Short mmCIF file of C-alpha atoms in Angstrom, two decimals:
data_model
loop_
_atom_site.label_atom_id
_atom_site.label_comp_id
_atom_site.label_asym_id
_atom_site.label_seq_id
_atom_site.Cartn_x
_atom_site.Cartn_y
_atom_site.Cartn_z
CA MET V 1 19.97 27.36 -8.65
CA SER V 2 18.55 27.72 -5.16
CA GLN V 3 17.28 31.04 -3.82
CA GLY V 4 18.97 30.38 -0.48
CA LYS V 5 20.08 27.73 1.95
CA VAL V 6 18.66 27.55 5.45
CA LEU V 7 19.63 25.42 8.42
CA VAL V 8 16.91 24.72 10.98
CA LEU V 9 18.23 23.76 14.40
CA HIS V 10 16.07 22.27 17.13
CA GLY V 11 17.52 22.12 20.63
CA PRO V 12 17.14 19.71 23.53
CA ASN V 13 13.91 17.79 24.16
CA LEU V 14 12.30 18.98 20.94
CA ASN V 15 12.57 15.39 19.70
CA LEU V 16 9.74 14.72 22.19
CA LEU V 17 7.29 17.11 20.53
CA GLY V 18 3.77 15.75 20.25
CA THR V 19 4.04 13.85 23.53
CA ARG V 20 5.90 16.20 25.89
CA GLN V 21 3.60 18.73 27.58
CA PRO V 22 1.25 19.08 24.57
CA GLU V 23 -0.69 21.78 26.46
CA ILE V 24 2.44 23.96 26.11
CA TYR V 25 4.16 22.66 22.97
CA GLY V 26 1.26 21.29 20.93
CA ARG V 27 0.58 17.88 19.42
CA GLU V 28 2.63 18.17 16.24
CA THR V 29 5.77 16.08 16.13
CA LEU V 30 9.17 17.31 15.10
CA ASP V 31 8.79 15.31 11.87
CA ASP V 32 5.50 17.13 11.19
CA ILE V 33 7.23 20.50 11.60
CA ASN V 34 10.24 19.52 9.51
CA ASN V 35 8.10 18.05 6.72
CA ALA V 36 6.08 21.26 6.48
CA LEU V 37 9.31 23.26 6.28
CA TYR V 38 10.80 20.96 3.61
CA GLU V 39 7.63 21.33 1.53
CA ARG V 40 7.52 25.11 1.85
CA ALA V 41 11.22 25.49 1.08
CA THR V 42 11.03 23.22 -1.97
CA LEU V 43 8.05 25.13 -3.36
CA ASN V 44 10.08 28.32 -3.11
CA ASP V 45 13.32 26.86 -4.50
CA TRP V 46 15.21 27.01 -1.21
CA ASP V 47 17.53 24.34 0.15
CA ILE V 48 16.78 23.36 3.73
CA SER V 49 18.34 21.09 6.30
CA CYS V 50 16.75 20.33 9.67
CA ARG V 51 18.66 18.96 12.65
CA GLN V 52 17.84 18.29 16.27
CA SER V 53 20.23 17.60 19.10
CA ASN V 54 20.08 17.32 22.85
CA HIS V 55 23.79 18.19 22.93
CA GLU V 56 25.08 21.74 22.98
CA GLY V 57 28.30 20.85 21.15
CA ALA V 58 26.41 19.23 18.26
CA LEU V 59 24.38 22.42 17.79
CA ILE V 60 27.57 24.49 17.85
CA ASP V 61 29.22 22.15 15.33
CA ALA V 62 26.20 22.58 13.02
CA ILE V 63 26.38 26.39 13.30
CA GLN V 64 30.11 26.36 12.59
CA GLY V 65 29.54 24.05 9.61
CA ALA V 66 26.97 26.49 8.25
CA ARG V 67 29.70 29.13 7.99
CA LEU V 68 31.46 26.99 5.39
CA ASP V 69 28.74 25.25 3.36
CA GLY V 70 26.91 28.17 1.76
CA THR V 71 24.14 28.43 4.34
CA THR V 72 22.55 31.86 4.09
CA ALA V 73 20.29 31.68 7.17
CA ILE V 74 19.71 29.78 10.39
CA ILE V 75 16.36 29.26 12.08
CA ILE V 76 17.06 28.12 15.62
CA ASN V 77 14.95 26.99 18.53
CA PRO V 78 17.67 26.56 21.14
CA ALA V 79 15.08 25.36 23.69
CA ALA V 80 16.59 25.39 27.20
CA TYR V 81 19.96 26.49 25.80
CA THR V 82 18.28 29.81 25.02
CA HIS V 83 18.72 30.82 28.64
CA THR V 84 22.13 29.32 29.34
CA SER V 85 24.39 29.04 26.31
CA VAL V 86 26.95 31.73 25.72
CA ALA V 87 28.72 29.13 23.55
CA ILE V 88 25.78 28.99 21.11
CA LEU V 89 25.68 32.80 21.08
CA ASP V 90 29.40 32.90 20.27
CA ALA V 91 28.94 30.41 17.42
CA LEU V 92 26.03 32.43 16.01
CA ASN V 93 28.08 35.63 16.27
CA ALA V 94 30.64 34.00 13.94
CA PHE V 95 27.92 33.21 11.36
CA GLU V 96 27.44 35.98 8.81
CA GLY V 97 23.96 35.12 7.53
CA LYS V 98 20.51 35.83 8.95
CA VAL V 99 19.47 34.24 12.25
CA ILE V 100 15.86 33.86 13.37
CA GLU V 101 15.13 32.57 16.87
CA VAL V 102 11.91 30.58 17.27
CA HIS V 103 10.06 29.38 20.38
CA LEU V 104 6.89 27.34 20.31
CA SER V 105 5.56 28.83 23.54
CA ASN V 106 5.41 32.44 24.62
CA VAL V 107 8.45 32.38 26.89
CA HIS V 108 7.41 35.71 28.43
CA LYS V 109 4.28 34.12 29.93
CA ARG V 110 6.33 31.39 31.58
CA GLU V 111 8.85 31.18 34.43
CA ALA V 112 11.05 34.25 34.92
CA PHE V 113 14.25 32.40 34.00
CA ARG V 114 12.82 31.84 30.50
CA HIS V 115 12.51 35.58 29.88
CA HIS V 116 16.24 35.98 29.13
CA SER V 117 17.71 34.80 25.85
CA TYR V 118 21.39 34.84 24.97
CA VAL V 119 20.48 33.95 21.38
CA SER V 120 18.33 37.08 21.03
CA LEU V 121 21.50 39.15 21.32
CA ARG V 122 22.42 37.85 17.83
CA ALA V 123 19.05 37.09 16.27
CA ASP V 124 17.78 39.27 13.44
CA GLY V 125 14.25 38.29 14.46
CA VAL V 126 12.50 36.45 17.29
CA ILE V 127 9.21 34.59 17.04
CA ALA V 128 7.59 33.21 20.19
CA GLY V 129 4.21 31.79 21.10
CA LEU V 130 2.91 30.82 17.65
CA GLY V 131 3.51 27.10 18.09
CA SER V 132 4.83 25.33 15.01
CA GLN V 133 3.58 28.22 12.86
CA GLY V 134 6.53 30.20 14.20
CA TYR V 135 8.93 28.06 12.18
CA ARG V 136 6.90 28.61 9.02
CA ALA V 137 6.72 32.35 9.72
CA ALA V 138 10.51 32.42 10.10
CA LEU V 139 11.01 30.59 6.80
CA ASP V 140 8.50 32.88 5.05
CA ALA V 141 10.38 35.92 6.36
CA LEU V 142 13.58 34.57 4.83
CA ILE V 143 11.96 33.64 1.54
CA ASN V 144 10.24 37.01 1.22
CA GLY V 145 13.46 38.77 2.16
#
């Protein structure tokens, strides 16, 4: 039996990781990040599912689905929706498990509009500026409880 079930959600444009502004987001691809998470989860007897969408509604559908499928935690990088989506916040507020918000860059060193996060109002933890290591740190925090 699994120790827990985590859903990892990647927001818009994260499918371009490795080629989009590598000076900000690094050279690792989304597949690189997901593969590292799958490996770490498997080693610790956790179930993990990783999804990326450029569409707000698809992210909301995934969060709502997590309420019903035994998911115990969500790691989410909402990307640009961080700063705009009350709808994602509302969906997360209806989810009863842990929520960890992750950002590859340090959003507080960037443009002022990136300093506000709707998702942070629900998140149990926020990790920013550690690059892809932030995802692994979020998963480790869940595993280590």
